Short mmCIF file of C-alpha atoms in Angstrom, two decimals:
data_model
loop_
_atom_site.label_atom_id
_atom_site.label_comp_id
_atom_site.label_asym_id
_atom_site.label_seq_id
_atom_site.Cartn_x
_atom_site.Cartn_y
_atom_site.Cartn_z
CA MET A 1 -28.35 9.81 -10.94
CA THR A 2 -27.07 11.13 -7.62
CA ILE A 3 -26.24 8.96 -4.62
CA LEU A 4 -26.11 9.98 -0.95
CA LEU A 5 -23.65 7.88 1.06
CA LEU A 6 -23.90 7.98 4.85
CA ALA A 7 -20.33 8.03 6.16
CA ASP A 8 -19.32 5.69 8.96
CA HIS A 9 -16.99 7.56 11.33
CA ASP A 10 -16.13 8.30 14.96
CA ASN A 11 -16.18 12.10 14.45
CA ALA A 12 -12.36 12.19 14.35
CA SER A 13 -11.68 9.75 11.53
CA LEU A 14 -13.46 8.02 8.68
CA SER A 15 -13.99 4.26 8.89
CA ASP A 16 -12.69 2.04 6.09
CA GLN A 17 -16.31 0.86 5.77
CA THR A 18 -17.08 4.18 4.08
CA ALA A 19 -14.42 3.66 1.40
CA LYS A 20 -15.77 0.17 0.69
CA THR A 21 -19.34 1.46 0.51
CA LEU A 22 -18.11 4.13 -1.90
CA THR A 23 -16.83 1.40 -4.22
CA ALA A 24 -20.33 -0.13 -4.29
CA ALA A 25 -21.91 3.30 -4.82
CA THR A 26 -19.68 4.09 -7.79
CA LYS A 27 -20.67 0.76 -9.37
CA ILE A 28 -24.33 1.82 -9.10
CA GLY A 29 -23.37 4.87 -11.16
CA GLY A 30 -23.75 8.62 -10.88
CA ASP A 31 -22.38 11.35 -8.65
CA VAL A 32 -21.69 10.30 -5.06
CA HIS A 33 -22.21 12.79 -2.24
CA VAL A 34 -20.96 11.75 1.21
CA LEU A 35 -22.87 12.84 4.31
CA VAL A 36 -20.72 13.17 7.43
CA ALA A 37 -23.10 13.76 10.34
CA GLY A 38 -21.87 14.15 13.89
CA LYS A 39 -20.28 16.65 16.24
CA ALA A 40 -16.82 18.11 15.59
CA ALA A 41 -16.57 15.80 12.56
CA LYS A 42 -14.69 18.12 10.21
CA ALA A 43 -11.62 15.85 10.18
CA ALA A 44 -13.75 12.91 9.02
CA ALA A 45 -15.33 15.10 6.32
CA GLU A 46 -11.88 16.14 5.09
CA GLN A 47 -10.88 12.47 4.83
CA ALA A 48 -14.07 11.72 2.87
CA ALA A 49 -13.25 14.53 0.43
CA LYS A 50 -9.95 12.82 -0.41
CA LEU A 51 -11.59 9.57 -1.56
CA ALA A 52 -11.63 9.01 -5.32
CA GLY A 53 -15.19 8.99 -6.62
CA VAL A 54 -16.64 11.51 -4.16
CA SER A 55 -18.03 14.56 -5.93
CA ARG A 56 -19.32 16.39 -2.85
CA VAL A 57 -19.11 16.14 0.94
CA LEU A 58 -21.94 17.34 3.17
CA LEU A 59 -21.00 18.05 6.79
CA ALA A 60 -23.82 18.24 9.34
CA GLU A 61 -22.80 19.00 12.91
CA SER A 62 -24.99 19.30 15.99
CA ASP A 63 -25.27 17.97 19.52
CA GLU A 64 -28.13 15.65 18.56
CA LEU A 65 -26.01 14.00 15.85
CA ALA A 66 -23.05 13.38 18.18
CA ASN A 67 -23.93 9.79 19.10
CA ASN A 68 -25.35 8.50 15.79
CA LEU A 69 -28.85 8.11 17.21
CA ALA A 70 -31.20 6.77 14.57
CA GLU A 71 -34.05 9.26 14.94
CA PRO A 72 -32.22 12.56 14.31
CA LEU A 73 -29.96 10.99 11.70
CA ALA A 74 -32.91 9.49 9.80
CA ASP A 75 -34.73 12.84 9.92
CA LEU A 76 -31.64 14.56 8.48
CA ILE A 77 -31.31 12.04 5.66
CA VAL A 78 -35.02 12.25 4.79
CA SER A 79 -34.75 16.06 4.67
CA LEU A 80 -31.97 15.66 2.08
CA ALA A 81 -33.53 12.72 0.20
CA GLY A 82 -35.41 14.80 -2.38
CA SER A 83 -32.14 15.51 -4.19
CA TYR A 84 -31.03 11.87 -4.36
CA ASP A 85 -32.03 8.78 -6.33
CA THR A 86 -30.21 6.35 -4.04
CA ILE A 87 -29.19 6.40 -0.38
CA VAL A 88 -26.48 3.95 0.71
CA SER A 89 -24.70 3.03 3.91
CA ALA A 90 -22.42 0.29 5.14
CA ALA A 91 -24.28 -2.56 6.85
CA THR A 92 -22.79 -1.56 10.21
CA SER A 93 -24.73 -1.06 13.43
CA VAL A 94 -25.41 2.56 12.45
CA GLY A 95 -26.46 1.74 8.89
CA LYS A 96 -28.67 -1.14 10.02
CA ASN A 97 -30.32 1.13 12.58
CA VAL A 98 -30.78 4.27 10.47
CA LEU A 99 -31.57 3.13 6.92
CA PRO A 100 -34.66 1.03 7.73
CA ARG A 101 -36.12 4.15 9.36
CA VAL A 102 -35.21 6.21 6.30
CA ALA A 103 -36.85 3.64 4.01
CA ALA A 104 -40.01 3.63 6.13
CA LEU A 105 -40.21 7.43 6.20
CA LEU A 106 -39.76 7.52 2.41
CA ASP A 107 -42.26 4.65 1.97
CA VAL A 108 -39.85 2.52 -0.08
CA ALA A 109 -38.46 -0.99 0.30
CA GLN A 110 -34.89 -1.27 1.56
CA VAL A 111 -32.38 -3.52 -0.20
CA SER A 112 -30.24 -4.99 2.58
CA GLU A 113 -26.63 -6.13 2.63
CA ILE A 114 -25.82 -6.20 -1.06
CA ILE A 115 -22.68 -8.08 -2.11
CA GLU A 116 -22.71 -7.24 -5.82
CA VAL A 117 -24.04 -4.49 -8.07
CA ILE A 118 -25.42 -5.82 -11.35
CA SER A 119 -27.01 -2.56 -12.54
CA SER A 120 -28.34 0.66 -11.02
CA ASP A 121 -31.44 -1.18 -9.77
CA THR A 122 -30.34 -4.83 -9.57
CA PHE A 123 -28.21 -6.32 -6.80
CA LYS A 124 -27.13 -9.63 -5.30
CA ARG A 125 -27.50 -10.30 -1.58
CA PRO A 126 -27.07 -13.36 0.63
CA ILE A 127 -30.11 -15.13 2.09
CA TYR A 128 -30.58 -18.19 4.33
CA ALA A 129 -27.52 -17.34 6.45
CA GLY A 130 -25.41 -17.00 3.31
CA ASN A 131 -26.33 -20.43 1.93
CA ALA A 132 -27.98 -18.89 -1.15
CA ILE A 133 -27.55 -15.70 -3.15
CA GLN A 134 -30.65 -13.75 -4.20
CA THR A 135 -30.81 -11.34 -7.13
CA VAL A 136 -33.05 -8.39 -6.24
CA GLN A 137 -34.38 -5.71 -8.57
CA ALA A 138 -35.53 -2.56 -6.76
CA SER A 139 -38.70 -1.18 -8.31
CA ASP A 140 -38.92 2.02 -6.23
CA ALA A 141 -37.82 5.27 -7.86
CA LYS A 142 -35.73 6.03 -4.75
CA LYS A 143 -33.49 3.25 -3.49
CA VAL A 144 -32.28 2.73 0.10
CA ILE A 145 -29.42 0.23 0.28
CA THR A 146 -27.06 -1.22 2.88
CA VAL A 147 -23.78 -2.70 1.66
CA ARG A 148 -21.98 -5.74 3.05
CA THR A 149 -18.54 -4.15 2.84
CA ALA A 150 -16.48 -7.35 2.96
CA SER A 151 -17.50 -7.87 -0.68
CA PHE A 152 -16.01 -4.59 -1.94
CA ALA A 153 -12.48 -3.18 -2.06
CA SER A 154 -11.75 0.20 -0.49
CA ALA A 155 -11.95 3.18 -2.81
CA PRO A 156 -8.51 4.77 -3.17
CA GLU A 157 -7.59 8.28 -2.16
CA GLY A 158 -6.99 10.86 -4.83
CA GLY A 159 -10.26 12.74 -4.83
CA SER A 160 -10.66 16.47 -4.33
CA ALA A 161 -14.31 17.01 -3.43
#
């Protein structure tokens, strides 16, 4: 199983949300590849490569990716999706904007704001404004998941992807 993780960054530095999402991704299991998409984002990609659990970093740079607009970013992810079983992102404004588009383009159901990984296809997520916890089993072959990062610790540095 191979997982594509959409990095959350400001082109210059990697957000801690990415390290927390990486922790969730490693619990799903398999190799984790981090996609750093932006403009002049090499520094963020280098930071991603240092995280323990990252096996590969993909750096995509162009003017149209500079502002994290959903349309070009979703198109990029869908073009890469054939090589991945699972696509994950932090449940930030970018992740909440991009991943539903990716799920629609791939014709799969998205699993939103997971707080726990039970197995590679089963997750817990809050519902009813957090008053109840739902266990969800994804039946699609390709999974698109956003992660509520407050529920996961940051992955440590020490990687060499």
